[in-house]
Amino acid sequence: EVVAAARALPGPRVCVVGGRTGVGKTRVLHALRSRGEAVVDLEGLARHRGSAFGWVGTVEAGGGAQPSSEHFTNLLACEWRRLEARGEAKGGRGRGWVFLEDEDSHIGHVSVPKPVYAALRCAPLVVRVSLPEQARVRLLLDDYVAGHADGPAAGEWLARMEESVRKLTKRLGAARVGEVVAAMRAGDFSAVAVAMLHYYDKLYDAHLANHGGTGSGGGSRAGRLVEVAPADPAAAFDADELAGLVLRRVREAEKAEEAEEAEAEEAG
C-alpha cells in the first residue's frame, strides 16, 4: 500500500541510490546528472557528506558552516521546483524519475525535512551499489585523505580527523578508537579506512533494510530493492558505468510494474 501510494503521487517518482560507505554513491549521482537525469544532491545542498567525517572536502572544512535546517529546506524546495519546471525527470509511463542518495534523517547538523525523508524510505525503487572493499578504500582515500594529509592545512585536518574518531568512542570503545588514532598519526590511512568501513557497514545495512531507517527499527523497506555492481570488480572505478546500470534497473522496474498492474487488472 505504501509503495502504491508513492507511485500515485504527482510529479516524478523517487529512485534512491544506496550502498555502503565508499561505493561512490555521490559520484554515481553526478554521472546520472551528466547523462541528463534529474538528480537532487542532498549532501551537496547540506555541505556535508553525512558521516562523522562528512566535513572533509566541504565548505565547512574551510571554516564555513552548513546551512541551517530551515535554509536547507528552502534550498531543497527550490531545487525540486527547478527540476519540475525544466521537466528534467525522465522515464516511461508518462512520469519521470528523480534520483537521490540514501540518507539518514540528518546530514551533519542539518535535518532532512520529514516529507523528504519519508519519500526516501517509501521510494518505489532502491538501487544498491556494491563494490569490493579494496575499491571502497581507494575511494575513501581519494575523498578524505588526498590533498588533505599533505596539504597546507594538514595539521588542522589531522586534528579534526582525530576529533571525529573520538566522537565514536561510545560505539567503538576506547581501545578501538585508540588503535584508529594511532594508525592515523602513523599515516596508515588505509587501516583507518578499513576500520571505519567495518563500523559503518553494520549501521548502513540496518538503515537500508528496515522500515524506519534506524538500527533499532523494525519491519522492512517498502520499495523494490535491486543491486548493481561493476562488470569487472578489479577494474578502476567507473561512475558512468554504474549510472548506466542504475538506469537499466529503472527500466526493468518499470516493466515489472506494468506486469504487476496488468496481472492485478486481470485478477480484478
Coordinates of C-alpha atoms in Angstrom, one line a residue:
E1 CA 0.0 0.0 0.0
V2 CA 2.8 2.4 0.8
V3 CA 4.6 1.8 -2.5
A4 CA 1.3 2.1 -4.4
A5 CA 0.7 5.5 -2.7
A6 CA 4.2 6.6 -3.6
R7 CA 3.6 5.6 -7.2
A8 CA 0.3 7.6 -7.2
L9 CA 1.9 10.8 -6.0
P10 CA 2.0 13.6 -8.7
G11 CA 5.4 14.5 -10.1
P12 CA 8.5 12.3 -10.6
R13 CA 9.0 9.2 -8.7
V14 CA 11.9 8.8 -6.4
C15 CA 14.7 6.3 -7.1
V16 CA 17.1 6.0 -4.2
V17 CA 20.8 5.3 -4.9
G18 CA 22.1 3.4 -1.9
G19 CA 25.1 1.4 -0.9
R20 CA 27.6 1.1 1.9
T21 CA 30.1 3.8 2.7
G22 CA 32.7 4.2 0.0
V23 CA 30.9 2.8 -3.0
G24 CA 30.8 6.1 -4.8
K25 CA 27.1 7.0 -4.5
T26 CA 27.6 10.7 -5.0
R27 CA 29.8 10.1 -8.0
V28 CA 27.1 7.9 -9.5
L29 CA 24.5 10.6 -8.9
H30 CA 26.8 13.1 -10.7
A31 CA 27.2 10.7 -13.5
L32 CA 23.4 10.4 -13.8
R33 CA 23.2 14.1 -13.9
S34 CA 25.8 14.2 -16.7
R35 CA 23.5 11.8 -18.6
G36 CA 20.7 14.3 -18.3
E37 CA 18.8 12.7 -15.5
A38 CA 17.1 14.6 -12.7
V39 CA 19.2 14.5 -9.6
V40 CA 18.9 16.1 -6.2
D41 CA 22.3 16.1 -4.3
L42 CA 21.2 16.3 -0.7
E43 CA 24.7 16.2 0.6
G44 CA 25.8 19.0 -1.8
L45 CA 23.0 21.2 -0.6
A46 CA 23.8 20.4 3.1
R47 CA 27.5 20.9 2.5
H48 CA 28.3 17.7 4.4
R49 CA 28.8 14.1 3.4
G50 CA 26.8 12.6 6.3
S51 CA 29.3 10.6 8.3
A52 CA 31.3 11.7 11.3
F53 CA 33.9 12.8 8.7
G54 CA 31.4 14.5 6.4
W55 CA 33.0 17.9 6.9
V56 CA 36.1 16.9 4.8
G57 CA 36.2 18.5 1.4
T58 CA 33.2 20.7 2.1
V59 CA 32.8 24.4 2.7
E60 CA 32.7 23.6 6.4
A61 CA 36.3 22.2 6.3
G62 CA 37.4 25.7 5.3
G63 CA 35.8 27.3 8.3
G64 CA 32.4 27.9 6.8
A65 CA 29.2 26.4 8.1
Q66 CA 26.4 24.2 7.0
P67 CA 23.1 25.9 6.2
S68 CA 20.5 26.0 8.9
S69 CA 17.9 23.3 8.6
E70 CA 15.4 25.9 7.5
H71 CA 17.7 27.2 4.8
F72 CA 18.4 23.7 3.7
T73 CA 14.7 23.0 3.3
N74 CA 14.4 26.2 1.2
L75 CA 17.3 25.2 -1.0
L76 CA 15.8 21.7 -1.4
A77 CA 12.4 23.1 -2.3
C78 CA 13.9 25.4 -4.9
E79 CA 15.9 22.6 -6.4
W80 CA 12.9 20.4 -6.7
R81 CA 10.8 23.1 -8.3
R82 CA 13.6 23.8 -10.7
L83 CA 13.7 20.1 -11.8
E84 CA 9.9 20.1 -12.3
A85 CA 9.8 23.4 -14.1
R86 CA 12.5 22.3 -16.5
G87 CA 11.0 18.9 -17.0
E88 CA 14.3 17.1 -16.3
A89 CA 12.8 14.0 -14.9
K90 CA 12.7 11.2 -17.5
G91 CA 11.1 7.9 -17.6
G92 CA 8.3 5.8 -19.1
R93 CA 4.6 5.7 -18.4
G94 CA 4.2 9.5 -18.5
R95 CA 6.2 10.1 -15.4
G96 CA 9.9 10.5 -14.8
W97 CA 12.3 9.7 -12.0
V98 CA 14.4 11.8 -9.7
F99 CA 17.5 10.3 -8.2
L100 CA 18.6 10.9 -4.6
E101 CA 21.2 9.4 -2.4
D102 CA 20.0 7.2 0.5
E103 CA 20.4 9.5 3.6
D104 CA 19.7 9.4 7.3
S105 CA 17.3 11.8 8.9
H106 CA 20.2 14.2 9.5
I107 CA 23.1 15.2 7.3
G108 CA 25.7 16.6 9.7
H109 CA 23.8 19.2 11.7
V110 CA 21.1 19.6 9.1
S111 CA 17.7 17.9 9.4
V112 CA 16.2 16.3 6.3
P113 CA 12.6 17.5 6.0
K114 CA 10.2 14.8 7.2
P115 CA 8.3 14.6 3.9
V116 CA 11.6 14.1 2.0
Y117 CA 12.8 11.5 4.5
A118 CA 9.5 9.7 4.2
A119 CA 9.8 9.8 0.4
L120 CA 13.3 8.2 0.7
R121 CA 12.1 5.5 3.0
C122 CA 9.0 4.7 0.9
A123 CA 10.6 5.1 -2.5
P124 CA 9.3 2.6 -5.0
L125 CA 12.8 1.7 -6.1
V126 CA 16.1 1.5 -4.2
V127 CA 19.3 0.6 -6.2
R128 CA 22.1 -0.6 -4.0
V129 CA 25.6 -0.1 -5.4
S130 CA 28.2 -2.7 -4.4
L131 CA 32.0 -2.5 -4.7
P132 CA 34.8 -4.7 -3.3
E133 CA 36.3 -3.5 -0.1
Q134 CA 39.7 -2.6 -1.7
A135 CA 37.9 -0.4 -4.2
R136 CA 35.9 1.3 -1.5
V137 CA 39.1 2.0 0.5
R138 CA 40.6 3.7 -2.6
L139 CA 37.6 5.9 -3.0
L140 CA 37.6 6.9 0.7
L141 CA 41.3 7.8 0.5
D142 CA 40.6 9.9 -2.6
D143 CA 37.7 11.7 -0.9
Y144 CA 39.0 12.1 2.7
V145 CA 42.8 12.0 2.6
A146 CA 44.2 13.0 -0.8
G147 CA 45.1 16.7 -0.8
H148 CA 44.5 17.0 2.9
A149 CA 47.1 14.8 4.6
D150 CA 49.9 16.6 2.7
G151 CA 48.2 19.9 2.1
P152 CA 49.0 23.3 3.7
A153 CA 46.4 22.7 6.5
A154 CA 47.4 19.1 7.2
G155 CA 47.8 19.7 10.9
E156 CA 44.4 21.2 11.3
W157 CA 42.9 18.4 9.1
L158 CA 44.5 15.7 11.2
A159 CA 43.4 17.2 14.5
R160 CA 39.8 17.4 13.2
M161 CA 40.0 13.8 11.9
E162 CA 41.2 12.6 15.4
E163 CA 38.3 14.6 16.9
S164 CA 35.8 12.9 14.6
V165 CA 37.1 9.5 15.5
R166 CA 37.0 10.2 19.2
K167 CA 33.3 11.1 18.9
L168 CA 32.7 7.5 18.1
T169 CA 34.2 6.3 21.4
K170 CA 30.8 5.2 22.9
R171 CA 30.2 2.9 19.9
L172 CA 33.6 1.7 19.0
G173 CA 35.1 1.6 22.5
A174 CA 38.1 3.5 23.8
A175 CA 40.6 0.7 22.8
R176 CA 39.5 0.6 19.2
V177 CA 39.4 4.4 18.9
G178 CA 43.0 4.4 20.3
E179 CA 44.1 2.0 17.6
V180 CA 42.5 4.1 14.9
V181 CA 44.0 7.3 16.1
A182 CA 47.4 5.6 16.3
A183 CA 47.1 4.4 12.7
M184 CA 46.1 7.9 11.7
R185 CA 49.1 9.5 13.4
A186 CA 51.3 6.9 11.7
G187 CA 49.9 7.8 8.3
D188 CA 48.3 4.4 7.8
F189 CA 45.1 5.8 6.4
S190 CA 44.2 2.6 4.6
A191 CA 43.9 0.9 8.0
V192 CA 41.8 3.8 9.2
A193 CA 39.5 3.4 6.2
V194 CA 39.1 -0.3 6.8
A195 CA 38.2 0.2 10.4
M196 CA 35.6 2.8 9.5
L197 CA 34.1 0.6 6.8
H198 CA 33.6 -2.2 9.3
Y199 CA 31.9 0.2 11.7
Y200 CA 29.6 2.0 9.1
D201 CA 28.7 -1.2 7.2
K202 CA 26.7 -2.5 10.1
L203 CA 24.9 0.8 10.5
Y204 CA 24.1 1.1 6.8
D205 CA 22.9 -2.5 6.4
A206 CA 20.3 -1.8 9.1
H207 CA 19.4 1.6 7.7
L208 CA 19.0 0.1 4.2
A209 CA 16.7 -2.8 5.1
N210 CA 14.2 -1.7 7.8
H211 CA 11.2 0.5 7.5
G212 CA 12.3 3.4 9.6
G213 CA 15.9 3.6 8.6
T214 CA 17.4 3.2 12.1
G215 CA 19.5 0.4 13.6
S216 CA 16.8 -0.5 16.0
G217 CA 13.9 -0.1 13.6
G218 CA 11.6 -2.9 12.7
G219 CA 9.8 -4.0 9.6
S220 CA 11.2 -3.9 6.1
R221 CA 11.6 -1.2 3.5
A222 CA 8.6 -0.8 1.3
G223 CA 10.1 -0.4 -2.2
R224 CA 11.7 -2.7 -4.6
L225 CA 15.4 -3.3 -3.7
V226 CA 17.8 -4.2 -6.5
E227 CA 21.6 -4.4 -6.8
V228 CA 24.2 -3.0 -9.2
A229 CA 27.9 -3.8 -9.4
P230 CA 30.7 -3.2 -11.9
A231 CA 31.2 -5.9 -14.6
D232 CA 34.8 -6.2 -13.6
P233 CA 35.2 -5.6 -9.8
A234 CA 39.0 -5.3 -10.2
A235 CA 38.8 -2.5 -12.8
A236 CA 39.1 1.2 -12.0
F237 CA 36.0 2.8 -10.6
D238 CA 33.7 4.0 -13.4
A239 CA 30.8 6.1 -12.2
D240 CA 29.3 6.3 -15.7
E241 CA 29.2 2.5 -16.0
L242 CA 27.3 2.3 -12.7
A243 CA 25.0 5.1 -13.7
G244 CA 24.1 3.1 -16.8
L245 CA 23.4 0.0 -14.7
V246 CA 21.2 2.1 -12.4
L247 CA 19.2 3.3 -15.4
R248 CA 18.9 -0.3 -16.6
R249 CA 17.4 -1.3 -13.2
V250 CA 15.0 1.6 -13.5
R251 CA 13.7 0.3 -16.9
E252 CA 13.4 -3.2 -15.5
A253 CA 11.4 -1.9 -12.6
E254 CA 9.1 -0.1 -14.9
K255 CA 8.4 -3.3 -16.9
A256 CA 7.8 -5.2 -13.6
E257 CA 5.3 -2.6 -12.5
E258 CA 3.5 -2.9 -15.8
A259 CA 3.3 -6.6 -15.5
E260 CA 2.1 -6.4 -11.9
E261 CA -0.6 -3.9 -12.8
A262 CA -1.7 -6.0 -15.8
E263 CA -1.9 -9.0 -13.5
A264 CA -3.9 -7.1 -10.9
E265 CA -6.4 -5.9 -13.6
E266 CA -6.9 -9.5 -14.8
A267 CA -7.4 -10.7 -11.3
G268 CA -9.9 -7.9 -10.6

